[in-house]
XYZ file of C-alpha atoms in Angstrom:
188
model
C 18.706 -61.156 -15.302
C 18.299 -59.263 -12.378
C 21.930 -58.339 -9.816
C 21.512 -60.803 -7.289
C 23.714 -60.007 -4.613
C 25.782 -63.200 -3.515
C 28.392 -62.345 -1.333
C 30.631 -63.960 1.500
C 31.077 -61.769 4.934
C 34.717 -61.641 4.135
C 33.947 -60.345 0.033
C 35.670 -56.987 -0.266
C 32.444 -55.347 -1.708
C 30.312 -56.917 1.315
C 30.186 -53.924 3.599
C 29.418 -51.361 1.153
C 26.924 -53.398 -0.496
C 25.177 -53.932 2.762
C 25.303 -49.881 3.662
C 23.576 -49.227 0.419
C 20.906 -51.668 1.172
C 20.694 -50.686 4.526
C 20.508 -46.774 3.305
C 17.288 -47.605 0.788
C 15.976 -49.356 4.038
C 16.356 -46.019 6.186
C 14.267 -44.439 3.955
C 11.201 -46.187 5.193
C 12.125 -46.091 8.951
C 8.084 -46.784 9.142
C 7.831 -49.551 7.445
C 10.857 -51.105 7.900
C 11.445 -50.758 11.555
C 11.642 -54.598 12.103
C 14.115 -55.230 9.107
C 16.172 -52.125 10.279
C 16.166 -54.071 14.612
C 17.368 -57.506 12.909
C 20.266 -56.282 10.036
C 21.739 -59.771 10.475
C 19.121 -61.095 8.303
C 19.787 -58.910 5.731
C 23.224 -60.148 5.747
C 22.289 -63.602 5.777
C 19.861 -62.809 2.534
C 23.267 -61.291 0.926
C 25.125 -64.568 1.643
C 22.433 -66.948 0.485
C 21.251 -65.173 -2.559
C 17.994 -63.300 -1.355
C 18.577 -59.966 -2.259
C 18.483 -58.162 -5.559
C 19.858 -54.597 -5.684
C 20.112 -52.768 -8.845
C 19.285 -49.025 -10.122
C 18.433 -48.160 -6.656
C 15.755 -50.755 -6.359
C 16.102 -53.251 -3.362
C 14.600 -56.427 -3.414
C 14.595 -59.134 -0.588
C 13.076 -62.288 -1.011
C 12.839 -66.282 -1.005
C 12.248 -69.219 -3.150
C 9.596 -70.833 -0.794
C 11.457 -74.608 0.276
C 8.000 -76.237 1.915
C 4.837 -75.323 1.977
C 3.901 -72.961 4.436
C 1.393 -70.387 6.323
C 2.578 -67.005 4.598
C 1.126 -65.184 7.340
C -0.235 -66.096 11.180
C -3.271 -63.865 10.596
C -4.392 -65.427 6.928
C -5.156 -68.857 5.676
C -3.087 -68.558 2.651
C -0.384 -71.230 1.624
C 2.538 -71.562 -0.254
C 3.950 -74.239 -2.390
C 7.815 -75.204 -3.141
C 7.441 -73.661 -6.590
C 6.681 -69.965 -4.921
C 8.781 -67.032 -4.362
C 8.116 -64.548 -1.566
C 8.873 -60.952 -1.488
C 10.165 -59.427 1.796
C 10.893 -56.442 0.557
C 10.973 -54.208 -2.306
C 12.124 -50.441 -1.863
C 13.682 -47.857 -3.990
C 15.734 -44.792 -3.270
C 14.425 -43.047 -6.365
C 17.521 -42.681 -7.724
C 16.455 -43.906 -11.653
C 12.812 -43.000 -12.894
C 11.325 -46.418 -13.962
C 13.616 -48.581 -12.286
C 11.444 -50.589 -9.783
C 9.248 -51.651 -12.464
C 12.665 -52.662 -14.500
C 14.379 -54.438 -11.581
C 10.541 -56.193 -11.035
C 10.442 -57.509 -14.656
C 14.096 -59.178 -14.244
C 13.171 -60.848 -11.219
C 9.715 -62.216 -12.555
C 11.421 -63.016 -15.595
C 14.221 -64.734 -12.980
C 11.167 -66.461 -10.754
C 9.357 -68.119 -13.930
C 12.730 -69.332 -15.586
C 14.029 -71.250 -12.160
C 10.185 -73.014 -12.684
C 8.225 -70.413 -10.292
C 4.445 -70.706 -10.094
C 3.637 -67.352 -8.028
C 5.101 -64.739 -6.578
C 3.852 -63.266 -2.871
C 4.114 -60.481 -1.050
C 2.609 -58.297 2.111
C 1.910 -54.504 1.750
C 0.116 -51.864 4.443
C -3.005 -51.022 3.315
C -2.116 -47.465 3.868
C 0.839 -47.556 1.420
C -1.309 -46.742 -1.186
C 1.469 -46.103 -3.487
C 2.350 -49.266 -3.352
C -1.050 -51.075 -3.377
C -1.661 -48.908 -6.609
C 1.811 -50.241 -8.100
C 1.208 -53.668 -7.404
C -2.472 -54.208 -8.427
C -1.076 -52.214 -11.908
C 1.565 -54.567 -12.166
C -0.646 -57.453 -12.202
C -0.641 -58.783 -8.688
C -3.842 -59.592 -7.209
C -5.172 -59.667 -3.431
C -5.575 -63.017 -2.097
C -6.487 -61.684 1.836
C -5.949 -59.016 4.322
C -3.071 -59.208 6.615
C -2.710 -57.718 10.058
C 0.527 -56.542 11.651
C 1.258 -55.508 15.586
C 3.196 -52.272 15.774
C 4.960 -51.272 19.243
C 3.727 -47.663 19.957
C 5.261 -46.045 22.442
C 2.915 -43.495 24.480
C 3.429 -40.418 26.838
C 2.461 -41.005 30.518
C 1.296 -37.573 30.953
C 4.087 -35.247 32.109
C 5.584 -34.638 29.256
C 8.219 -37.678 29.101
C 8.183 -40.781 27.144
C 8.367 -44.007 29.350
C 10.274 -46.904 27.542
C 7.896 -49.207 29.475
C 4.323 -47.651 28.487
C 3.418 -48.932 25.226
C 0.637 -50.625 23.205
C 0.131 -52.778 20.593
C -1.750 -50.908 17.438
C -3.219 -53.209 14.596
C -2.534 -52.246 10.965
C -3.804 -53.374 8.517
C -2.432 -54.777 5.003
C -2.899 -57.252 2.209
C -1.308 -60.399 0.667
C -0.740 -60.215 -2.681
C -0.058 -62.481 -5.152
C 1.447 -62.714 -8.668
C 0.527 -65.716 -10.774
C 3.629 -66.915 -12.797
C 1.733 -69.860 -14.577
C -0.870 -68.372 -16.231
C -0.183 -67.066 -19.462
C -3.023 -63.687 -18.940
C -0.393 -62.499 -16.021
C 2.576 -61.791 -18.622
C 0.309 -59.062 -20.052
C 1.807 -56.619 -17.315
C 5.181 -57.119 -17.146
C 7.972 -57.063 -19.902
C 9.147 -60.162 -20.139
C-alpha cells in the first residue's frame, strides 16, 4: 500500500511533512501556481488522508462521493466509485519511483472498489503525457485552463493591473480499473 498521509495539524510530523510537499510542488511553479496559492487545500487533503508521499513522489487525490463533471470545459462525468488525481509530482530522488508509487496507488484504488482514475494534464507537459499513455491511461477529452499573464505596459515596468488570460490546452485522462486489460500496464 502507498504511504498515505493522514495527520492532524497538531501532530508533530504535520509541519515537516507539509514542508516536504510544498518543496516538491515548488519544483514546478508553472504547473502548480494555483495550488501554491492555496496551500490550505493541501493541508486539508493531509488531514483527510488524500495525500500520498513516498520516495519523493507526491500524489494528491480524492475519492469521488457524488457524480460530477470533472471539468467545466469537457463533458466527462465521474461516478462514486472513481478517483480523481489532482497532482502527481516528484523530486526525482529515486529512479523509477513515480511508476512504483502509482502502481501502489492503483492497487489501493482497486482494493477499495475503484472503477476509474481520472487526471488532467497540460498538453505542453509532454513528459507527463508520455508517462500516462505508456502507463495505460487513455485520453477521454480535451481540457482547457485559463492562466493569468501579466504584461509590460511599455515603459519597462510590469503593471499588476495589466494582464490577460492565456488559454492552455490539456487532456483528461482515464485509467479503467474494472477492465482486466488495464492491469497489463502496471504491477499489481
